[in-house]
Every structure is written in C-alpha cells, then in structure tokens.
Coordinates of C-alpha atoms and ligand atoms in Angstrom, one line a residue:
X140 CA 134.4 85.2 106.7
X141 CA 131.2 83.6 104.5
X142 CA 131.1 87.0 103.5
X143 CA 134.1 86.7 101.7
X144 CA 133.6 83.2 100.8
X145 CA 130.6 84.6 98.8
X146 CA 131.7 87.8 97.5
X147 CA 134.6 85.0 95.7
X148 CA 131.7 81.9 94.9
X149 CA 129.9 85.2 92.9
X150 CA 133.0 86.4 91.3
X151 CA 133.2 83.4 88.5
X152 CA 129.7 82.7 89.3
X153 CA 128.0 83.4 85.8
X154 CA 124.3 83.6 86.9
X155 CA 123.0 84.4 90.0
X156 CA 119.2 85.2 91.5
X157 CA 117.9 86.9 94.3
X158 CA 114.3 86.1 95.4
X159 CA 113.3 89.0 97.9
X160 CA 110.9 89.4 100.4
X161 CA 109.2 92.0 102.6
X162 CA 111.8 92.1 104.9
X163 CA 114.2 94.4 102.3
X164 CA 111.9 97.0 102.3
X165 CA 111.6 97.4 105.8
X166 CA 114.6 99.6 106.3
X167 CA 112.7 101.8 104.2
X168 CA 110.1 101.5 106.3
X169 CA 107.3 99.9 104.3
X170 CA 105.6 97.2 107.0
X171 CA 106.3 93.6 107.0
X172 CA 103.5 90.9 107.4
X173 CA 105.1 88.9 109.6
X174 CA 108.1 89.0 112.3
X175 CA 108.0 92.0 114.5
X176 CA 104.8 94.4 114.3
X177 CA 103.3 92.2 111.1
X178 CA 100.7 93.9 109.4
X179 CA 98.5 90.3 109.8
X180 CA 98.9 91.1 113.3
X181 CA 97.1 93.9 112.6
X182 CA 94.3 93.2 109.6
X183 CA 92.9 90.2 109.3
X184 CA 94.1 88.0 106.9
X185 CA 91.0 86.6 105.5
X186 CA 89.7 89.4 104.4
X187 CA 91.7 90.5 101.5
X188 CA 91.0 87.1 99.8
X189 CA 89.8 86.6 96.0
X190 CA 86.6 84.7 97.0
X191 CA 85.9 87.7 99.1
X192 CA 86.4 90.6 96.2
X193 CA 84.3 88.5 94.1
X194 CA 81.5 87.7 96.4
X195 CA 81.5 91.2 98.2
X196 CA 83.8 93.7 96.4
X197 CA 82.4 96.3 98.6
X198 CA 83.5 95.0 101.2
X199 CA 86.8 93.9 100.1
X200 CA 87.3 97.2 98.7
X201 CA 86.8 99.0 102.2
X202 CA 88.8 96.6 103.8
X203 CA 91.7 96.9 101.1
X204 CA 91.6 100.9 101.4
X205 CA 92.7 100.7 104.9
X206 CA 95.7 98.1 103.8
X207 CA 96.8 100.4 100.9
X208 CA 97.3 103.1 102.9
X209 CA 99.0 101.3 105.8
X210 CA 101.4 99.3 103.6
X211 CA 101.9 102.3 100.9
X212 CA 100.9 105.3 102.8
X213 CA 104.5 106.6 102.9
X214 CA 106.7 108.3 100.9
X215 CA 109.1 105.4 100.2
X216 CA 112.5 105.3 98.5
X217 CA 114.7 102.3 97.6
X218 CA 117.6 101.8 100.3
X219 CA 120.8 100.4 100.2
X220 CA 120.0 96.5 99.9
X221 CA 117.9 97.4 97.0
X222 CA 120.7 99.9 95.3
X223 CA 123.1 96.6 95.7
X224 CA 121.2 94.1 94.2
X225 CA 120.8 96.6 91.2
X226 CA 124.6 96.8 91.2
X227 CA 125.0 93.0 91.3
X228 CA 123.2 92.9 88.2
X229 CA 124.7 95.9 86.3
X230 CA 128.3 94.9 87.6
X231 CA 128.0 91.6 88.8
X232 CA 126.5 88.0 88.0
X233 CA 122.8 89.2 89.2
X234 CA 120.6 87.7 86.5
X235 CA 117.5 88.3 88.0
X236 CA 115.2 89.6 91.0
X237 CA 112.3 87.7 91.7
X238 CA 110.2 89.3 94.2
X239 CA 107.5 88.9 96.5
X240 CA 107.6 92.8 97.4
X241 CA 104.2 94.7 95.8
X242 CA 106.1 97.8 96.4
X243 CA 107.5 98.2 93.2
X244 CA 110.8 99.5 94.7
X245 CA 113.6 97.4 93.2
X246 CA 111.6 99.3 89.7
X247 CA 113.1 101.9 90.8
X248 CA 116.7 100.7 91.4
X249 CA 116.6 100.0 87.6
X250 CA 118.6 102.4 85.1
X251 CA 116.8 102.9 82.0
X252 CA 120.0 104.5 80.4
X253 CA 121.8 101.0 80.9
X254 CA 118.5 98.5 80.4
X255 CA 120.7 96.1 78.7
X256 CA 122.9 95.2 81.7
X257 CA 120.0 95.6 84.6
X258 CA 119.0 92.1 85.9
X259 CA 115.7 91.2 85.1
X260 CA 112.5 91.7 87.9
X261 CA 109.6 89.2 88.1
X262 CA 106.9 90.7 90.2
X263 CA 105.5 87.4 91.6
X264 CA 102.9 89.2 93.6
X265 CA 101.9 92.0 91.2
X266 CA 102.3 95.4 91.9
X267 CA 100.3 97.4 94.0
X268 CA 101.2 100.7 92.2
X269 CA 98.4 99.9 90.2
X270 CA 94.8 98.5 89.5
X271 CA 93.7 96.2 87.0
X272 CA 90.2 96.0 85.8
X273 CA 88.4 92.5 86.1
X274 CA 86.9 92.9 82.7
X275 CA 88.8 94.8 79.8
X276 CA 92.4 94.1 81.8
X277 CA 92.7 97.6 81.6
X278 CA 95.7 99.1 84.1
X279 CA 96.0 102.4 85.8
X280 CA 97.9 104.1 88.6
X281 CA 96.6 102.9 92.2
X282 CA 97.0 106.4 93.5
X283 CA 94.0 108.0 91.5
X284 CA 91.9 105.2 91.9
X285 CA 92.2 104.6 95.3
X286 CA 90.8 108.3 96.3
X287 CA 87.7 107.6 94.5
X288 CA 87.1 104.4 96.4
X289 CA 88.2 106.6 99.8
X290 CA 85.6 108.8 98.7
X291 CA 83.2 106.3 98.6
X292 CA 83.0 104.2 95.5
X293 CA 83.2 100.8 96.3
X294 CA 84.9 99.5 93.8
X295 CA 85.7 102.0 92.0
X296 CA 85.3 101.3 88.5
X297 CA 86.5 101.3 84.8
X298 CA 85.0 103.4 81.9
X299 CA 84.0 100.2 80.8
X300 CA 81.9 98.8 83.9
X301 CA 84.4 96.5 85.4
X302 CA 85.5 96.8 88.5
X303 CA 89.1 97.6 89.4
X304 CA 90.9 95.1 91.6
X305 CA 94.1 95.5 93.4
X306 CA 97.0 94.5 90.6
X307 CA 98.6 92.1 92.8
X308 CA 97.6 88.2 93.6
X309 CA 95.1 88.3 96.5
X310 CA 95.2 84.9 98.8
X311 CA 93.3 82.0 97.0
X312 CA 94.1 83.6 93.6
X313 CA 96.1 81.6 90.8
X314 CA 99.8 83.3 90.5
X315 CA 100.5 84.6 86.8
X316 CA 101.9 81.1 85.0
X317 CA 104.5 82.8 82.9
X318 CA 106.1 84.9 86.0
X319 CA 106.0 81.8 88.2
X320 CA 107.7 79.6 85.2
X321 CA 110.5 81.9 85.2
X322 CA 111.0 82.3 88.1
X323 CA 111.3 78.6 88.5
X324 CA 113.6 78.0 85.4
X325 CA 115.8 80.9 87.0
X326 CA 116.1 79.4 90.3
X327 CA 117.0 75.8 88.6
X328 CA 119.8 77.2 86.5
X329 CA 121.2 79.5 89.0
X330 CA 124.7 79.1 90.6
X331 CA 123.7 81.0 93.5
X332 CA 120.9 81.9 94.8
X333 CA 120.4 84.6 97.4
X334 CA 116.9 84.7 99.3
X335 CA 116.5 87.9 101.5
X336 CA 114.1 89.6 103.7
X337 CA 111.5 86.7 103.3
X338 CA 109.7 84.4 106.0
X339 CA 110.1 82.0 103.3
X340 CA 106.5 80.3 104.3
X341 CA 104.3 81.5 101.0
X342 CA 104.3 79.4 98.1
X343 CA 105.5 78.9 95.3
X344 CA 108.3 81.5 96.4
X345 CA 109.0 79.3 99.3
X346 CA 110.3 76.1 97.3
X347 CA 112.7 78.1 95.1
X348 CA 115.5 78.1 97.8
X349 CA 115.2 74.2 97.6
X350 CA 114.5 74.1 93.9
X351 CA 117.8 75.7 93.6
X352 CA 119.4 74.0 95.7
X353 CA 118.6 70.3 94.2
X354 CA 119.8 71.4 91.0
X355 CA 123.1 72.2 92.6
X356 CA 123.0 75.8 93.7
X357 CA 124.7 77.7 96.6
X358 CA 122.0 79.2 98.6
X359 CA 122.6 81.8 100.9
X360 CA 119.5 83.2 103.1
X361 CA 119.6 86.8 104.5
X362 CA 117.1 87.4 107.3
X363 CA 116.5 88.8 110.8
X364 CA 115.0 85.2 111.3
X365 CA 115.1 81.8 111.0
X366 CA 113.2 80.3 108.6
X367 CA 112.2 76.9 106.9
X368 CA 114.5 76.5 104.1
X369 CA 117.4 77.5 106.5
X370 CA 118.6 73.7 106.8
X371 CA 118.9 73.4 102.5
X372 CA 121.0 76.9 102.6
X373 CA 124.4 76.9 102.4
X374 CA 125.3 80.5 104.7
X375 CA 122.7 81.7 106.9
X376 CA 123.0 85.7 107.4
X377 CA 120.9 86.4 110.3
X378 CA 120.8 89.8 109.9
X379 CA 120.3 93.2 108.5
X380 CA 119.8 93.2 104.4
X381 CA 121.5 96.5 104.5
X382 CA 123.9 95.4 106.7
X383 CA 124.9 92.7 104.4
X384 CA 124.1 93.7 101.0
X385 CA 126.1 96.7 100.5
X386 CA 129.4 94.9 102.6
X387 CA 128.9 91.8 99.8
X388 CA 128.5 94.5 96.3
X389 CA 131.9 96.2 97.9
X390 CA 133.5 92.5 98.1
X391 CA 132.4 91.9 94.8
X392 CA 133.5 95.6 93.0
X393 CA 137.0 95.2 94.7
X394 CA 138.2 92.9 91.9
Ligands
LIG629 P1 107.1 88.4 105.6 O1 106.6 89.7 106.3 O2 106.4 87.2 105.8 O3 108.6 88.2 106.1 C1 109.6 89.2 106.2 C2 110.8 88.7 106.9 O4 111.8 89.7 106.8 C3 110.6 88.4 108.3 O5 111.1 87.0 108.6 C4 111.5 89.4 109.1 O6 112.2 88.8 110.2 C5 112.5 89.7 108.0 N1 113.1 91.1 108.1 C6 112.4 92.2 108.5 N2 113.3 93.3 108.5 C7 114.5 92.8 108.0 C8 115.7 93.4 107.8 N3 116.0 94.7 107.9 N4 116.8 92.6 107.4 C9 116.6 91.3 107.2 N5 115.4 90.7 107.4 C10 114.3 91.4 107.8 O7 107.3 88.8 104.1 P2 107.3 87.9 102.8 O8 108.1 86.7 103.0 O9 107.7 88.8 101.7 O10 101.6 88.2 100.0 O11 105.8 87.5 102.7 C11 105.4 86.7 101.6 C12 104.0 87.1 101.2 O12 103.1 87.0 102.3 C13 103.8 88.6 100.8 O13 104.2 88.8 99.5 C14 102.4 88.8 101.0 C15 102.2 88.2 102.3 O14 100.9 87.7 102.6 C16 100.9 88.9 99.0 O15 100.8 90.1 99.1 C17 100.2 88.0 98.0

C-alpha cells in the first residue's frame, strides 16, 4: 500500500517535516476554520484583523472573547495523530513540526525528560495560550487575562499601560521572520515532507508543500479534503489524521 511505501521512504529517510494544520486537532475536538462547520462560517472573518485591534481594540477585543472561548473553550488533550508525530521525532526521522495550530497541543506531545531527541515545533501562528503586550512585549497566560476582558475590560491591559493582544498573528499582520525562515529552510532540506490536517490555502504555510517539493522532496498530504497543492504531492491520504498517523508510526517502529 502507499502506506507502506512511506513507512519504507521514512525508514532511511534522515530528515523529515510535518507542517500541520487545524484539521489534526479536530479529533480532539477543537473547531476547524474551514471544511465542515468552519468557525469562519460562523464569525466573521474581518473582524479579528490587525488594522482592526489597532484602530478599535475594544472592539476587537469583544469580538476576540467570543472566538477564544469557541475555539479554546474545551478541555482539550493531544490525540493520537499528535502522540505519533511526537514519536516520529523521538524514534523516527521527524525533524521538525511546523504548525499553523494556535492550540499549543503538539507542546504537549513533547517529553521534557528526552528534549534532545523531540523534533523541533515552530508555532507559525503564535500561540493562543497566551497574550503579549503591544508595548513592553511582556507575555502571560491567556486564561487570566481573558476573564478580565470578559468582565469588562476592553483590552485588558499590562502593568505597564499597553494593551494585551492575542499572542498569535491576526490577518494582515507580518508573520515572525525568524519562525517563517525556518520553517522555510526546513521544508527545502527535507526528504519528506508530510502536510496534515491543513486546507493548505494560507500563506506562507501554503507554498511549503511546493517548496519542498522543487527541492526534491516526497510530499505526502493527509486530509479529509482536497486541496491545492494536491497535484505537487506525491500520496494523497484523503482521510482521517488518526486514522493514518498512528497506522504509519507502527510501520515505522516495526523495524
Ligand atoms: P482549515 O480549517 O483551513 O483546514 C482544516 C482542514 O482539515 C480542512 O481541509 C478539513 O477538511 C481537514 N480536516 C478536518 N478534520 C480532519 C481529520 N480528522 N483528518 C484529516 N483532515 C481533517 O485549517 P488550517 O489550514 O490550519 O489562521 O487554516 C490555516 C489558518 O487559517 C489558521 O491557522 C488560521 C486560519 O484563519 C490564523 O489563526 C492566523
């Protein structure tokens, strides 16, 4: 099966990278934005942009209290998918996980007692565990932060005056450089490269599956969908991430 055919391409493989994508933490039942039941089916896009927190961060705040608490409101733990893309790093060529997930849940995949063989995670988005200040660049823990502004300070604000926004990249806001330059160089000098759970339409994640693949890459895409960079993949898996994840970590440990 291509199942096989990958589990054997990873086995000599010395570097691969996996850029993920809301789609692997549906399963633990954190929304998607798009595909079925969307959250930007539900909210409204525009509104959670950057020109809009800075020209009416009341506003945006309001707006992004509602968001939080349907993307985050749960209780959610890392599933399977995420528990074998840890494993094909600690045991397997996994180099790195570049993802556009906010969630922080590959995080927590992670094993601090092992930290030298873990793969590396580049948060392209951010992370919406936590807020940033606009000012001092100060960081705390969304959770805290996010009462006060449900209790009615909009935005809620730093010791020092700023205002707290969101740690993640809002639309219209420059991506972090560094992250994004890594991400790229990782995707150039990968072997294979595994995108999963993404609608692969946002850039700049969206041109790593092609990046890869003109530099000579296998690329395999995992997803309940079709998307745009199917025709430069090499194996299409239209379906499940924790149908296929888990099944390809066994194929790999069984050697
Ligand atoms: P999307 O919501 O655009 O795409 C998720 C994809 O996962 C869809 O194509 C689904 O069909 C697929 N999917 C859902 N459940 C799945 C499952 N169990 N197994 C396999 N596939 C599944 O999410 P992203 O591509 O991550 O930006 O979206 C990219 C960015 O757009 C996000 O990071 C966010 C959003 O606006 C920011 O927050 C800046």
């Amino acid at each position: 099966t291509s199942l096989e055919r990958l589990a054997t391409d990873l086995r000599p493989a010395d570097s691969a990278v996996a850029l993920t994508g809301a789609g692997i933490s549906a399963p633990s039942g954190v929304p998607t934005f798009r595909g079925d039941d969307g959250v930007w089916d539900r909210f409204d896009q525009g509104q959670f942009t950057y020109g809009r927190f800075q020209r009416d961060s009341e506003g945006f705040w309001a707006d992004r209290v509602e968001l939080q608490r349907e993307l985050f409101g749960g209780n959610y733990e890392p599933n399977a998918a995420h528990e074998a893309l840890a494993a094909l790093g600690r045991r397997g060529p996994l180099e790195a996980i570049c993802t556009q997930n906010t969630d922080g849940l590959h995080g927590e995949t992670l094993e601090s007692t092992d930290a030298e063989s873990d793969p590396a995670i580049l948060e392209l988005h951010g992370n919406a565990r936590r807020v940033r200040c606009v000012d001092c660049g100060n960081r705390r823990d969304a959770d805290p932060i996010f009462e006060r502004a449900e209790d009615g300070e909009l935005p809620p604000r730093c010791e020092c005056g700023g205002a707290f926004k969101p740690d993640v990249v809002l639309f219209g806001e420059q991506l972090p450089a560094a992250v994004i330059q890594r991400a790229k160089s990782r995707a150039r000098e990968s072997d294979v490269f595994l995108a999963i759970g993404s609608s692969l339409v946002v850039e700049p994640a969206a041109s790593l599956p092609r990046l890869a693949a003109d530099a000579g890459a296998t690329v395999v895409i995992v997803n309940l969908e079709s998307t745009p960079c199917d025709g430069v993949a090499d194996i299409v898996f239209r379906e499940d991430v924790t149908q296929v994840l888990p099944r390809l970590r066994e194929l790999v440990e069984s050697v």
